[in-house]
CSV table of C-alpha atoms in Angstrom, one decimal:
chain,number,residue,atom,x,y,z
A,1,MET,CA,-14.1,-18.8,14.8
A,2,SER,CA,-13.4,-15.3,16.3
A,3,GLN,CA,-15.7,-12.5,15.4
A,4,ALA,CA,-13.5,-9.5,14.9
A,5,THR,CA,-16.0,-6.9,15.9
A,6,SER,CA,-13.2,-4.3,16.2
A,7,ILE,CA,-12.7,-4.5,12.4
A,8,SER,CA,-15.8,-2.4,11.9
A,9,GLU,CA,-15.6,1.3,11.8
A,10,THR,CA,-18.0,4.1,12.6
A,11,SER,CA,-17.5,6.4,9.6
A,12,ASN,CA,-20.4,7.2,7.3
A,13,VAL,CA,-18.7,5.5,4.3
A,14,PRO,CA,-20.3,2.2,3.4
A,15,LEU,CA,-18.1,-0.7,4.6
A,16,HIS,CA,-17.8,-2.2,1.2
A,17,LYS,CA,-16.2,1.1,0.0
A,18,SER,CA,-13.8,1.3,3.0
A,19,ALA,CA,-12.8,-2.3,2.4
A,20,GLN,CA,-11.4,-1.3,-1.0
A,21,ARG,CA,-8.7,0.8,0.6
A,22,LEU,CA,-5.3,-0.5,1.6
A,23,ARG,CA,-5.3,1.5,4.9
A,24,TRP,CA,-8.6,-0.2,6.0
A,25,PHE,CA,-7.4,-3.6,4.9
A,26,VAL,CA,-4.1,-3.3,6.8
A,27,ASP,CA,-5.8,-2.0,9.9
A,28,ALA,CA,-8.5,-4.6,9.8
A,29,PHE,CA,-6.1,-7.5,9.1
A,30,GLN,CA,-3.9,-6.5,12.0
A,31,LYS,CA,-6.9,-6.4,14.3
A,32,GLN,CA,-7.9,-9.9,13.1
A,33,VAL,CA,-4.4,-11.2,13.8
A,34,ALA,CA,-4.6,-9.8,17.4
A,35,GLU,CA,-8.0,-11.3,18.0
A,36,THR,CA,-7.0,-14.7,16.5
A,37,GLU,CA,-3.8,-14.7,18.6
A,38,ALA,CA,-5.8,-14.0,21.7
A,39,GLN,CA,-8.4,-16.7,20.8
A,40,THR,CA,-5.9,-19.5,19.8
A,41,GLY,CA,-2.7,-18.7,21.6
A,42,ASN,CA,-0.9,-18.9,18.2
A,43,LEU,CA,1.5,-16.0,17.4
A,44,PHE,CA,2.0,-14.7,13.9
A,45,ALA,CA,4.7,-12.7,12.2
A,46,LEU,CA,3.3,-10.2,9.7
A,47,ASP,CA,4.9,-9.2,6.4
A,48,THR,CA,3.6,-5.8,5.3
A,49,ALA,CA,5.0,-6.1,1.8
A,50,ALA,CA,3.2,-9.4,1.3
A,51,MET,CA,0.1,-7.9,2.7
A,52,THR,CA,0.3,-5.1,0.2
A,53,GLU,CA,0.9,-7.5,-2.6
A,54,ALA,CA,-2.1,-9.5,-1.6
A,55,PHE,CA,-4.3,-6.4,-1.5
A,56,ALA,CA,-2.9,-5.1,-4.9
A,57,GLU,CA,-3.6,-8.4,-6.6
A,58,TRP,CA,-7.0,-8.6,-5.0
A,59,MET,CA,-7.8,-5.1,-6.2
A,60,ARG,CA,-6.9,-6.0,-9.8
A,61,ALA,CA,-9.0,-9.1,-9.8
A,62,PHE,CA,-11.8,-7.3,-8.0
A,63,GLU,CA,-11.9,-4.4,-10.5
A,64,ALA,CA,-11.7,-6.8,-13.5
A,65,GLN,CA,-15.0,-8.5,-12.7
A,66,LYS,CA,-17.0,-5.8,-10.9
A,67,PRO,CA,-20.7,-6.4,-11.8
A,68,LEU,CA,-22.6,-3.8,-13.8
A,69,HIS,CA,-26.0,-4.4,-12.1
A,70,ASP,CA,-26.9,-3.5,-8.5
A,71,GLU,CA,-28.7,-6.8,-7.9
A,72,ASP,CA,-25.4,-8.6,-8.3
A,73,LYS,CA,-23.6,-6.6,-5.7
A,74,PRO,CA,-24.4,-8.7,-2.6
A,75,ALA,CA,-23.3,-11.9,-4.4
A,76,TYR,CA,-20.2,-10.0,-5.5
A,77,VAL,CA,-19.4,-9.4,-1.8
A,78,GLY,CA,-19.1,-13.1,-1.3
A,79,PHE,CA,-17.0,-13.5,-4.4
A,80,ALA,CA,-14.7,-10.7,-3.5
A,81,ALA,CA,-14.2,-12.2,0.0
A,82,GLY,CA,-13.2,-15.4,-1.7
A,83,LEU,CA,-10.8,-13.6,-4.0
A,84,MET,CA,-9.2,-12.0,-1.0
A,85,LEU,CA,-8.9,-15.4,0.7
A,86,SER,CA,-7.1,-16.8,-2.4
A,87,ASN,CA,-4.7,-13.9,-2.5
A,88,LEU,CA,-4.0,-14.1,1.2
A,89,ILE,CA,-3.1,-17.8,0.8
A,90,ARG,CA,-1.0,-17.0,-2.3
A,91,PHE,CA,1.1,-14.2,-0.7
A,92,ASN,CA,0.9,-15.6,2.9
A,93,PRO,CA,1.5,-12.3,4.7
A,94,ALA,CA,1.1,-13.9,8.2
A,95,ARG,CA,3.3,-16.8,9.2
A,96,VAL,CA,2.8,-18.6,12.4
A,97,ALA,CA,5.8,-17.8,14.7
A,98,ASP,CA,4.7,-19.8,17.7
A,99,ILE,CA,2.0,-22.4,18.2
A,100,ALA,CA,0.1,-22.5,21.4
A,101,THR,CA,1.5,-25.0,23.9
A,102,ASP,CA,-1.8,-26.8,24.3
A,103,ALA,CA,-2.5,-26.9,20.6
A,104,ASP,CA,-4.8,-29.6,19.4
A,105,SER,CA,-4.0,-30.3,15.8
A,106,ALA,CA,-7.4,-31.9,15.3
A,107,LYS,CA,-8.8,-28.3,15.4
A,108,PRO,CA,-8.6,-26.1,12.3
A,109,ALA,CA,-6.9,-23.3,14.2
A,110,TYR,CA,-3.9,-25.5,14.9
A,111,PHE,CA,-4.1,-27.8,11.8
A,112,TRP,CA,-3.5,-24.9,9.5
A,113,PRO,CA,-3.0,-21.7,11.6
A,114,GLU,CA,-2.5,-19.3,8.7
A,115,GLY,CA,-5.4,-20.7,6.7
A,116,TYR,CA,-7.6,-20.4,9.8
A,117,LEU,CA,-6.5,-16.8,10.3
A,118,TYR,CA,-7.3,-15.9,6.7
A,119,VAL,CA,-10.7,-17.6,6.7
A,120,SER,CA,-11.6,-15.9,9.9
A,121,PHE,CA,-10.7,-12.5,8.4
A,122,CYS,CA,-12.5,-13.0,5.1
A,123,LEU,CA,-15.6,-14.5,6.8
A,124,ASN,CA,-15.8,-11.6,9.3
A,125,VAL,CA,-15.4,-8.9,6.7
A,126,ARG,CA,-17.9,-10.7,4.4
A,127,GLY,CA,-20.5,-11.0,7.2
A,128,MET,CA,-20.1,-7.4,8.3
A,129,ILE,CA,-20.4,-6.0,4.8
A,130,LEU,CA,-23.5,-8.1,4.0
A,131,GLU,CA,-25.1,-7.1,7.3
A,132,LYS,CA,-24.2,-3.4,7.3
A,133,ASP,CA,-24.5,-2.5,3.6
A,134,TYR,CA,-27.0,-5.1,2.3
A,135,ARG,CA,-29.0,-6.1,5.3
A,136,ALA,CA,-28.2,-9.7,4.7
A,137,GLU,CA,-27.1,-12.4,7.1
A,138,GLN,CA,-24.3,-14.9,6.9
A,139,HIS,CA,-24.9,-18.4,8.3
A,140,PRO,CA,-21.6,-20.2,8.5
A,141,ASN,CA,-21.7,-23.9,7.7
A,142,SER,CA,-20.7,-26.6,10.2
A,143,ALA,CA,-17.9,-27.6,7.7
A,144,LEU,CA,-16.0,-24.7,9.2
A,145,GLU,CA,-15.3,-26.9,12.2
A,146,GLU,CA,-14.6,-30.2,10.4
A,147,LEU,CA,-11.0,-31.2,10.1
A,148,ARG,CA,-11.8,-33.3,7.0
A,149,THR,CA,-13.0,-30.2,5.1
A,150,TRP,CA,-9.9,-28.3,6.2
A,151,TRP,CA,-7.6,-31.0,5.0
A,152,SER,CA,-9.3,-31.0,1.6
A,153,PHE,CA,-9.2,-27.2,1.6
A,154,ARG,CA,-5.5,-27.0,2.3
A,155,GLU,CA,-4.7,-29.7,-0.3
A,156,ASN,CA,-6.8,-28.1,-3.0
A,157,ALA,CA,-5.6,-24.6,-2.3
A,158,ARG,CA,-2.0,-25.8,-2.7
A,159,GLU,CA,-2.8,-27.1,-6.1
A,160,ASN,CA,-5.1,-24.3,-7.3
A,161,VAL,CA,-5.3,-21.3,-5.0
A,162,SER,CA,-8.6,-20.2,-6.7
A,163,SER,CA,-10.3,-23.2,-5.1
A,164,ALA,CA,-10.2,-21.1,-1.9
A,165,ILE,CA,-13.1,-19.0,-3.4
A,166,ALA,CA,-15.4,-22.0,-3.4
A,167,TYR,CA,-14.3,-23.1,0.0
A,168,LEU,CA,-15.1,-19.7,1.5
A,169,ASP,CA,-18.6,-20.0,-0.1
A,170,LEU,CA,-18.9,-23.4,1.6
A,171,PHE,CA,-17.8,-22.1,5.0
A,172,ALA,CA,-20.1,-19.1,4.7
A,173,GLY,CA,-23.1,-21.3,4.1
A,174,ASP,CA,-23.5,-20.5,0.4
A,175,GLU,CA,-23.5,-22.9,-2.5
A,176,PRO,CA,-19.9,-23.3,-3.7
A,177,LYS,CA,-19.1,-23.1,-7.4
A,178,TRP,CA,-16.4,-25.8,-7.8
A,179,ASN,CA,-16.0,-25.2,-11.5
A,180,MET,CA,-14.1,-22.1,-12.4
A,181,PRO,CA,-14.5,-20.5,-8.9
A,182,GLU,CA,-12.4,-17.5,-10.0
A,183,LEU,CA,-15.2,-16.5,-12.4
A,184,PHE,CA,-18.0,-14.4,-11.0
A,185,HIS,CA,-21.4,-15.7,-12.1
A,186,SER,CA,-23.8,-12.9,-12.6
A,187,HIS,CA,-27.4,-13.5,-11.4
A,188,SER,CA,-28.8,-10.8,-13.6
A,189,GLY,CA,-27.5,-12.0,-16.9
A,190,GLY,CA,-24.9,-9.3,-17.0
A,191,ARG,CA,-21.4,-10.0,-18.1
A,192,SER,CA,-18.9,-12.1,-16.3
A,193,SER,CA,-15.4,-11.2,-17.5
A,194,LEU,CA,-12.9,-14.0,-17.7
A,195,PRO,CA,-9.7,-13.5,-15.6
A,196,SER,CA,-6.6,-14.8,-17.2
A,197,GLN,CA,-5.9,-17.6,-14.8
A,198,ASN,CA,-6.1,-21.4,-14.7
A,199,HIS,CA,-9.7,-22.5,-15.1
A,200,ALA,CA,-9.1,-26.1,-14.3
A,201,SER,CA,-11.9,-27.3,-12.0
A,202,ILE,CA,-11.0,-28.5,-8.6
A,203,ARG,CA,-10.0,-32.1,-8.7
A,204,THR,CA,-10.8,-33.3,-5.2
A,205,ARG,CA,-14.1,-32.0,-3.9
A,206,ILE,CA,-15.4,-32.5,-0.5
A,207,SER,CA,-18.3,-34.6,-1.8
A,208,GLU,CA,-15.8,-37.0,-3.4
A,209,GLN,CA,-14.0,-37.8,-0.2
B,1,MET,CA,15.4,47.5,-7.5
B,2,PRO,CA,12.8,45.0,-8.4
B,3,ARG,CA,13.1,41.7,-6.6
B,4,PRO,CA,13.7,38.6,-8.8
B,5,ALA,CA,10.8,36.2,-9.2
B,6,GLY,CA,10.6,33.8,-6.3
B,7,PHE,CA,12.8,36.1,-4.0
B,8,ASP,CA,10.2,36.1,-1.2
B,9,ARG,CA,9.9,32.4,-1.3
B,10,LEU,CA,13.6,31.9,-1.0
B,11,GLN,CA,13.7,34.1,2.0
B,12,GLN,CA,11.2,31.8,3.7
B,13,ALA,CA,11.8,28.7,5.7
B,14,GLN,CA,15.6,28.6,5.3
B,15,MET,CA,15.2,26.4,2.2
B,16,PRO,CA,18.6,27.0,0.7
B,17,LEU,CA,20.2,26.1,4.0
B,18,ARG,CA,18.3,22.9,4.3
B,19,ASP,CA,19.2,22.1,0.7
B,20,ALA,CA,22.9,22.5,1.5
B,21,LEU,CA,22.7,20.5,4.7
B,22,ARG,CA,20.7,17.8,2.9
B,23,GLY,CA,23.5,17.5,0.3
B,24,VAL,CA,26.2,17.3,3.0
B,25,SER,CA,24.4,14.7,4.9
B,26,ARG,CA,23.7,12.5,1.9
B,27,ILE,CA,27.4,12.8,0.7
B,28,ALA,CA,28.6,11.9,4.2
B,29,GLU,CA,26.4,8.8,4.4
B,30,ALA,CA,27.4,7.7,0.9
B,31,THR,CA,31.1,8.4,1.4
B,32,GLU,CA,31.2,6.3,4.5
B,33,SER,CA,29.7,3.3,2.6
B,34,ALA,CA,31.9,3.9,-0.5
B,35,LEU,CA,35.1,4.2,1.6
B,36,GLU,CA,34.3,1.3,3.9
B,37,PRO,CA,36.8,-1.1,2.1
B,38,ALA,CA,39.6,1.4,2.2
B,39,ALA,CA,38.8,2.5,5.7
B,40,ARG,CA,39.5,-1.0,6.9
B,41,LEU,CA,43.1,-0.5,6.0
B,42,LEU,CA,43.5,2.5,8.3
B,43,PRO,CA,45.0,2.0,11.7
B,44,ASP,CA,42.5,1.9,14.5
B,45,PRO,CA,43.4,5.3,16.0
B,46,ILE,CA,42.6,7.0,12.7
B,47,ARG,CA,39.7,4.8,11.5
B,48,ALA,CA,37.5,5.4,14.5
B,49,PRO,CA,37.6,9.3,14.3
B,50,PHE,CA,37.2,9.0,10.5
B,51,HIS,CA,33.9,7.0,10.9
B,52,HIS,CA,32.8,9.3,13.8
B,53,ALA,CA,33.3,12.4,11.7
B,54,LEU,CA,31.3,11.1,8.7
B,55,LYS,CA,28.5,9.7,11.0
B,56,SER,CA,28.2,13.0,12.8
B,57,MET,CA,27.9,14.9,9.5
B,58,GLY,CA,25.2,12.5,8.4
B,59,LYS,CA,23.3,12.6,11.6
B,60,VAL,CA,23.5,16.4,12.1
B,61,GLY,CA,22.5,17.0,8.5
B,62,ASN,CA,19.6,14.6,8.8
B,63,ARG,CA,18.4,16.2,12.0
B,64,LEU,CA,18.7,19.8,10.7
B,65,THR,CA,17.0,19.0,7.4
B,66,LYS,CA,14.1,17.1,8.9
B,67,THR,CA,11.2,19.1,7.7
B,68,SER,CA,8.4,19.4,10.2
B,69,VAL,CA,5.1,19.2,8.4
B,70,SER,CA,1.8,19.5,10.1
B,71,SER,CA,-1.5,17.8,9.1
B,72,GLN,CA,-2.8,21.2,8.0
B,73,GLN,CA,0.2,21.8,5.7
B,74,ILE,CA,-0.2,18.3,4.2
B,75,LYS,CA,-3.9,19.1,3.6
B,76,ARG,CA,-3.0,22.4,1.8
B,77,ALA,CA,-0.2,20.7,-0.1
B,78,SER,CA,-2.8,18.2,-1.4
B,79,CYS,CA,-5.1,21.1,-2.5
B,80,PHE,CA,-2.1,22.7,-4.3
B,81,LEU,CA,-1.4,19.5,-6.1
B,82,THR,CA,-5.0,19.2,-7.4
B,83,GLY,CA,-5.2,22.9,-8.3
B,84,ALA,CA,-7.8,23.6,-5.6
B,85,ASP,CA,-5.6,26.1,-3.7
B,86,ARG,CA,-3.1,28.2,-5.7
B,87,SER,CA,-2.0,30.4,-2.9
B,88,GLU,CA,1.7,31.0,-2.0
B,89,THR,CA,1.1,29.3,1.3
B,90,ALA,CA,-0.2,26.2,-0.4
B,91,LEU,CA,2.7,26.2,-2.8
B,92,MET,CA,5.2,26.3,0.1
B,93,ASP,CA,3.3,23.6,1.9
B,94,CYS,CA,3.5,21.4,-1.1
B,95,VAL,CA,7.3,22.0,-1.4
B,96,VAL,CA,7.9,21.0,2.2
B,97,SER,CA,5.5,18.1,2.0
B,98,PHE,CA,7.2,16.8,-1.1
B,99,ALA,CA,10.6,17.2,0.6
B,100,HIS,CA,9.3,15.4,3.7
B,101,GLY,CA,8.0,12.6,1.6
B,102,TRP,CA,11.2,12.2,-0.3
B,103,ASP,CA,13.4,12.3,2.8
B,104,SER,CA,11.2,9.9,4.7
B,105,LEU,CA,11.0,7.3,1.9
B,106,THR,CA,14.7,7.5,0.8
B,107,ARG,CA,16.6,8.1,4.0
B,108,GLU,CA,16.9,4.4,4.8
B,109,GLY,CA,15.8,2.9,1.5
B,110,PRO,CA,16.0,3.6,-2.3
B,111,CYS,CA,17.7,6.6,-3.9
B,112,ARG,CA,19.8,7.5,-0.9
B,113,GLU,CA,22.3,9.2,-3.2
B,114,GLU,CA,19.6,11.6,-4.6
B,115,ALA,CA,18.8,14.8,-2.7
B,116,ILE,CA,15.8,17.0,-3.1
B,117,SER,CA,16.2,20.8,-3.4
B,118,GLU,CA,13.3,22.7,-1.9
B,119,THR,CA,14.6,25.9,-3.5
B,120,LEU,CA,14.4,24.4,-7.0
B,121,LEU,CA,11.1,22.7,-6.3
B,122,SER,CA,9.5,26.0,-5.2
B,123,GLU,CA,10.8,27.7,-8.4
B,124,LEU,CA,9.4,24.9,-10.4
B,125,PHE,CA,6.0,24.9,-8.7
B,126,ALA,CA,5.8,28.7,-9.2
B,127,ARG,CA,6.4,28.3,-13.0
B,128,GLN,CA,3.7,25.6,-13.5
B,129,PRO,CA,0.8,26.7,-15.6
B,130,MET,CA,-2.3,26.2,-13.4
B,131,GLN,CA,-5.5,24.9,-14.9
B,132,PRO,CA,-8.4,27.4,-14.8
B,133,GLU,CA,-10.4,25.0,-12.6
B,134,PRO,CA,-9.3,22.4,-10.1
B,135,VAL,CA,-8.7,19.3,-12.1
B,136,GLY,CA,-7.5,16.8,-9.5
B,137,ALA,CA,-4.9,14.3,-10.7
B,138,GLU,CA,-4.4,16.0,-14.0
B,139,GLN,CA,-2.7,18.9,-12.4
B,140,ALA,CA,-0.8,16.5,-10.1
B,141,ALA,CA,0.4,14.5,-13.1
B,142,GLN,CA,1.6,17.6,-14.9
B,143,ILE,CA,3.6,18.7,-11.8
B,144,LEU,CA,5.1,15.2,-11.3
B,145,VAL,CA,6.3,15.1,-15.0
B,146,ALA,CA,7.8,18.5,-14.5
B,147,ILE,CA,9.6,17.5,-11.4
B,148,ASP,CA,11.0,14.4,-13.2
B,149,ARG,CA,12.3,16.6,-16.0
B,150,SER,CA,13.9,19.1,-13.7
B,151,GLY,CA,16.9,18.9,-11.6
B,152,ALA,CA,15.0,19.5,-8.3
B,153,ILE,CA,15.7,15.9,-7.3
B,154,ALA,CA,19.1,14.7,-8.4
B,155,ARG,CA,22.0,12.4,-7.6
B,156,MET,CA,24.7,14.1,-5.6
B,157,PRO,CA,27.7,14.9,-7.7
B,158,SER,CA,30.7,12.5,-7.4
B,159,LEU,CA,28.6,9.7,-5.8
B,160,ALA,CA,29.3,6.4,-7.5
B,161,PRO,CA,26.1,4.4,-7.7
B,162,ALA,CA,24.2,4.6,-11.0
B,163,PHE,CA,21.0,6.5,-11.2
B,164,ASP,CA,18.1,4.1,-10.5
B,165,ALA,CA,15.3,5.4,-12.7
B,166,THR,CA,12.8,2.8,-11.5
B,167,ALA,CA,13.3,3.5,-7.8
B,168,HIS,CA,13.3,7.3,-8.5
B,169,ALA,CA,10.0,7.0,-10.3
B,170,LEU,CA,8.4,4.8,-7.7
B,171,VAL,CA,9.2,7.2,-4.9
B,172,LEU,CA,7.9,10.3,-6.8
B,173,ILE,CA,4.6,8.5,-7.8
B,174,ALA,CA,4.2,7.3,-4.2
B,175,ILE,CA,4.5,10.8,-2.8
B,176,ALA,CA,1.9,12.1,-5.2
B,177,THR,CA,-0.4,9.2,-4.4
B,178,TRP,CA,-0.1,10.0,-0.7
B,179,LEU,CA,-0.8,13.7,-1.2
B,180,LEU,CA,-3.8,12.9,-3.5
B,181,THR,CA,-5.6,10.4,-1.2
B,182,ASP,CA,-8.0,11.3,1.6
B,183,ARG,CA,-6.2,12.6,4.6
B,184,ALA,CA,-5.5,10.5,7.7
B,185,GLU,CA,-7.1,11.4,11.0
B,186,THR,CA,-3.8,12.0,12.8
B,187,ARG,CA,-0.3,13.2,12.0
B,188,GLU,CA,1.1,9.7,12.8
B,189,GLY,CA,-1.5,8.3,10.5
B,190,GLU,CA,0.0,10.4,7.7
B,191,GLU,CA,3.4,8.7,8.1
B,192,SER,CA,1.7,5.3,7.9
B,193,LEU,CA,-0.2,6.4,4.8
B,194,LEU,CA,3.0,7.6,3.2
B,195,ALA,CA,4.7,4.2,3.8
B,196,LEU,CA,1.6,2.4,2.5
B,197,ALA,CA,1.5,4.6,-0.6
B,198,TYR,CA,5.0,3.5,-1.4
B,199,ALA,CA,4.2,-0.1,-0.7
B,200,LEU,CA,1.1,0.1,-2.9
B,201,VAL,CA,2.8,1.8,-5.8
B,202,ARG,CA,5.7,-0.7,-5.6
B,203,ALA,CA,3.3,-3.6,-5.7
B,204,THR,CA,1.1,-2.2,-8.5
B,205,CYS,CA,3.2,-0.1,-10.8
B,206,LYS,CA,4.8,-2.3,-13.5
B,207,GLU,CA,6.6,0.3,-15.5
B,208,PRO,CA,7.3,3.2,-13.1
B,209,HIS,CA,9.8,5.1,-15.3
B,210,GLU,CA,7.6,4.9,-18.4
B,211,THR,CA,4.5,5.8,-16.4
B,212,LEU,CA,6.3,9.0,-15.2
B,213,GLN,CA,6.9,10.0,-18.8
B,214,ASP,CA,3.3,9.8,-19.8
B,215,LYS,CA,1.0,12.4,-18.3
B,216,THR,CA,-2.3,10.7,-19.4
B,217,ARG,CA,-1.3,7.4,-18.0
B,218,LEU,CA,0.0,9.0,-14.8
B,219,LYS,CA,-3.2,10.8,-14.2
B,220,THR,CA,-5.2,7.6,-14.5
B,221,VAL,CA,-3.0,5.6,-12.1
B,222,LEU,CA,-2.7,8.4,-9.6
B,223,THR,CA,-6.5,8.7,-9.4
B,224,ASP,CA,-6.8,4.9,-9.1
B,225,TRP,CA,-4.2,4.4,-6.4
B,226,ALA,CA,-5.2,7.4,-4.4
B,227,ASP,CA,-8.8,6.0,-4.3
B,228,HIS,CA,-7.5,2.6,-3.1
B,229,LEU,CA,-5.0,3.8,-0.6
């Protein structure tokens, strides 16, 4: 998975604040696309309107569940990255225009090129924010390279896009919350507001395959 | 003889001339589209010069009315909109920045039949009661509501398409969002920011026309969207 180091910026503003701005998101996403294209040989066509829709919807969901307590903030970074992944999958702002000639469909990057791009972006942003703003490290799980997991991820995301939040936790090496993944679970006993979405649990989990 | 209010401003920057050319260019563009079915009936030797004449009017008008706005002017326009700078210079910069925003967002897109008048806008800005202290988006919301209620941006007379209140409101709110957000590092960056402001407002604003009527609601959303742009 490509590490989009160029996503980062040098300003004094904390990265988690910059990431809440559309200008930063568009710039960072375009850099991720360029890096993923260089890494995989796949080419993507970008839809700016869909990118903005994904960001706007993410912003709404992000604001709706923002934690009240500081100790919840690092966990919320992971949750917010998952929310972003679910919205990227929903609005699909990057469509693969050309697959690499030597593509091996047993590899995640070629099995689901858009999903791979979105996961790369969300994991990279998640990891950088945790590292720069919260001095925490991200340790991606080996499931990230497993086609079986990606097959399950794609099927579940098609059925319930919120399941992407749990899958990103899994890929990032965290404990996924398969039940109601769209609901942030406060560690400090603070509130967790309920978004008005489908709360059905994910039917097919990796452990059941 | 005392000068009428706003006389100095009208002398500046050839605003009335740009307003007139802006009107001509918008009418020429709209006329060409409106007469397209009838133009097909014209014999070739007449049709080509007819198209050429209208296209030339549109192009020349667009070129001459293209307001050149610097990063510094956009910065001052932003300060005027929040009430932080009430100088005559800031007022004029806000006028040209607004006109630039309107022209850029509507030239190829929505509200092509509506033209902005820098002259009327400058008069309107000069009449606005300014808050005693800079108040951010509250001042901006007040100005935006006033623009909407004025004739400073209006559909050109005799052009057929109906007034699109939603598109009109989206463009106005997007321009204010752009001016209220943190400035881009480069002049090119400002153009991208303006386009992003429009995309963000279009994706987020569910009732643009109603929002533009409600100063309190407008203040809240302008603050929010400028923060997230």
